[in-house]
Coordinates of C-alpha atoms in Angstrom, one line a residue:
M1 CA 4.1 -33.2 -13.0
A2 CA 4.2 -30.3 -15.4
T3 CA 7.5 -29.9 -17.3
P4 CA 9.1 -26.4 -17.6
T5 CA 7.9 -26.4 -21.2
E6 CA 4.3 -27.2 -20.2
M7 CA 4.4 -24.5 -17.5
T8 CA 5.7 -21.9 -20.0
T9 CA 3.2 -22.9 -22.6
F10 CA 0.3 -22.7 -20.1
L11 CA 1.4 -19.2 -18.8
A12 CA 1.7 -17.9 -22.4
E13 CA -1.8 -19.2 -23.2
V14 CA -3.5 -17.8 -20.1
E15 CA -1.7 -14.5 -19.9
R16 CA -4.1 -12.5 -22.1
R17 CA -7.3 -13.8 -20.5
A18 CA -5.8 -13.3 -17.0
F19 CA -4.9 -9.7 -17.9
K20 CA -8.5 -9.1 -19.1
Q21 CA -9.9 -10.5 -15.8
A22 CA -7.6 -8.3 -13.7
L23 CA -8.3 -5.3 -15.9
Y24 CA -12.1 -5.7 -15.5
A25 CA -11.5 -6.0 -11.7
T26 CA -9.2 -3.0 -11.2
H27 CA -9.9 -0.7 -14.2
D28 CA -6.2 0.1 -14.2
E29 CA -3.7 -1.5 -16.7
D30 CA -0.7 -1.1 -14.4
H31 CA -2.4 -2.8 -11.5
A32 CA -3.8 -5.5 -13.8
L33 CA -0.3 -6.2 -15.1
D34 CA 1.1 -6.4 -11.6
I35 CA -1.6 -8.8 -10.5
V36 CA -1.1 -11.1 -13.4
Q37 CA 2.7 -11.1 -13.0
D38 CA 2.3 -11.8 -9.3
A39 CA -0.1 -14.7 -10.0
M40 CA 2.1 -16.2 -12.6
L41 CA 5.2 -16.0 -10.3
K42 CA 3.2 -17.6 -7.5
L43 CA 2.1 -20.4 -9.7
A44 CA 5.6 -21.1 -11.1
D45 CA 7.2 -20.8 -7.7
R46 CA 4.7 -22.8 -5.6
Y47 CA 3.3 -25.3 -8.0
A48 CA 6.1 -26.0 -10.4
H49 CA 5.7 -29.7 -9.7
A50 CA 1.9 -29.8 -10.0
P51 CA 0.4 -32.0 -12.8
A52 CA -0.2 -30.0 -16.0
E53 CA -4.0 -30.7 -15.9
E54 CA -4.2 -29.0 -12.5
L55 CA -2.6 -25.7 -13.6
P56 CA -5.7 -24.0 -14.9
L57 CA -7.6 -24.4 -11.6
L58 CA -4.6 -23.5 -9.5
F59 CA -3.9 -20.4 -11.6
Q60 CA -7.4 -19.2 -11.4
R61 CA -7.5 -19.6 -7.6
I62 CA -4.2 -17.7 -7.3
L63 CA -5.3 -15.0 -9.7
Q64 CA -8.6 -14.4 -7.8
N65 CA -6.8 -14.3 -4.5
T66 CA -4.3 -11.8 -5.9
I67 CA -7.1 -9.6 -7.1
R68 CA -8.7 -9.8 -3.6
D69 CA -5.4 -9.0 -2.0
H70 CA -5.1 -6.0 -4.3
Y71 CA -8.4 -4.7 -3.1
R72 CA -7.6 -5.2 0.6
R73 CA -4.3 -3.3 0.2
S74 CA -6.1 -0.6 -1.8
Q75 CA -8.6 -0.1 1.0
V76 CA -5.8 0.2 3.6
R77 CA -3.8 2.5 1.4
N78 CA -6.8 4.7 0.7
R79 CA -7.6 5.0 4.4
W80 CA -4.1 6.2 5.1
V81 CA -4.0 8.5 2.0
S82 CA -7.3 10.1 3.1
L83 CA -5.9 10.6 6.6
F84 CA -2.7 12.1 5.2
S85 CA -4.5 14.3 2.8
L86 CA -6.0 16.1 5.8
L87 CA -2.5 16.5 7.3
R88 CA -0.2 16.9 4.4
P89 CA 1.1 20.5 4.0
S90 CA 0.8 21.7 0.5
H91 CA 3.7 24.1 0.7
G92 CA 6.4 21.6 1.7
A93 CA 7.4 20.1 5.0
H94 CA 8.8 22.2 7.9
V95 CA 12.5 22.1 8.0
D96 CA 14.6 23.5 10.9
A97 CA 17.8 25.5 10.7
D98 CA 19.9 22.4 10.3
G99 CA 17.9 21.2 7.3
E100 CA 16.2 18.4 9.3
H101 CA 12.6 17.6 8.9
D102 CA 11.0 17.8 12.4
G103 CA 8.0 15.5 11.8
L104 CA 4.4 16.5 11.3
D105 CA 4.0 20.2 12.1
P106 CA 0.5 20.9 13.3
D107 CA 0.9 24.6 12.3
E108 CA 1.2 23.5 8.7
L109 CA -2.3 22.0 8.8
L110 CA -3.5 25.5 8.1
A111 CA -1.5 25.8 4.9
G112 CA -2.9 24.9 1.5
D113 CA -5.8 25.9 -0.6
A114 CA -9.1 27.3 0.7
D115 CA -10.8 24.0 0.6
S116 CA -8.3 22.5 3.0
H117 CA -8.6 25.2 5.6
P118 CA -10.3 24.4 8.8
T119 CA -13.5 26.4 9.0
T120 CA -13.8 26.8 12.8
P121 CA -11.4 26.8 15.7
E122 CA -12.8 23.4 16.6
D123 CA -11.8 22.0 13.2
W124 CA -8.3 23.4 13.5
L125 CA -8.0 21.9 17.0
A126 CA -9.2 18.5 15.9
R127 CA -6.7 18.5 13.0
K128 CA -3.9 19.6 15.2
Q129 CA -4.7 16.9 17.7
L130 CA -4.9 14.3 15.0
A131 CA -1.6 15.4 13.6
E132 CA 0.0 15.1 17.0
Q133 CA -1.5 11.6 17.6
L134 CA -0.3 10.4 14.2
D135 CA 3.1 11.8 14.8
A136 CA 3.3 10.0 18.1
A137 CA 2.0 6.8 16.5
L138 CA 4.7 7.0 13.8
E139 CA 7.4 7.5 16.4
N140 CA 6.4 4.2 18.1
L141 CA 7.0 2.2 14.9
P142 CA 10.3 0.3 14.4
L143 CA 12.6 2.2 12.1
R144 CA 12.2 0.0 8.9
Q145 CA 8.4 0.0 9.3
R146 CA 8.3 3.8 9.7
Q147 CA 10.6 4.2 6.7
A148 CA 8.5 1.9 4.4
F149 CA 5.2 3.5 5.6
L150 CA 6.3 7.1 5.1
L151 CA 7.9 6.4 1.7
R152 CA 4.8 4.6 0.4
Y153 CA 2.0 6.6 1.9
W154 CA 3.4 10.0 2.7
E155 CA 5.8 10.4 -0.2
G156 CA 3.6 8.3 -2.6
M157 CA 6.4 6.1 -3.9
D158 CA 5.6 2.8 -5.4
V159 CA 6.8 -0.5 -4.0
A160 CA 9.8 -0.8 -6.4
D161 CA 11.0 2.7 -5.7
T162 CA 10.6 2.2 -2.0
A163 CA 12.5 -1.0 -2.1
A164 CA 15.3 0.7 -4.0
A165 CA 15.4 3.6 -1.6
M166 CA 15.5 1.3 1.5
G167 CA 17.9 -1.2 -0.1
C168 CA 15.6 -4.2 0.4
S169 CA 13.3 -6.5 -1.5
Q170 CA 9.8 -5.5 -2.6
G171 CA 8.5 -8.3 -0.5
S172 CA 10.2 -6.7 2.6
V173 CA 8.6 -3.3 1.7
K174 CA 5.1 -5.0 1.6
T175 CA 5.7 -6.7 4.9
H176 CA 7.0 -3.6 6.6
C177 CA 4.0 -1.6 5.3
S178 CA 1.5 -4.2 6.3
R179 CA 2.9 -4.4 9.8
A180 CA 3.1 -0.6 10.1
T181 CA -0.5 -0.1 9.0
H182 CA -1.7 -2.6 11.5
A183 CA 0.4 -1.2 14.3
L184 CA -0.6 2.4 13.6
A185 CA -4.3 1.5 13.3
A186 CA -4.1 -0.3 16.7
W187 CA -2.2 2.5 18.3
L188 CA -4.6 5.2 17.0
S189 CA -7.6 3.1 18.0
R190 CA -6.3 2.8 21.6
H191 CA -6.0 6.6 21.6
G192 CA -9.5 7.2 20.4
V193 CA -8.9 7.7 16.7
T194 CA -11.1 5.6 14.4
L195 CA -10.1 5.2 10.7

């Protein structure tokens, strides 16, 4: 069984090499640091009582799984960001007389720079229908899932800021976002929208 000193020494020795691996995989220093920190925390939390000689193999397995998880989350996030980029108004959200945001406004899909304008009435109709379907899908989500999803993917906040805004842990934000993306994808798929 590894002592706390052996665990600390091991993590200090492996940190730089693990960062390089994560950096090569992600090409982003911030993501690489997050991955290494997550992997170290998982090792210390889940395998604190493992023998010291098993730590290198356990850590590498955790690190590689964390990198793969990062790519999976990135693919999901990129899918939603791409979808929202079609829908996001560039001149701000529609606000009614009471100062309340009224959801996705299909009329705002025409706002923005020339590149984002639909070129035909069919394009405009398709974007309007997509916005309406997405708005309906979001309405079907439980409140906390909808909050986490919109803060992360619509507002572009990171996990820490979303957790602070929602008054919950970062793990809860990740869980809510994961459940929301799966529920939204399933709802949209049932209604003929493929992502």
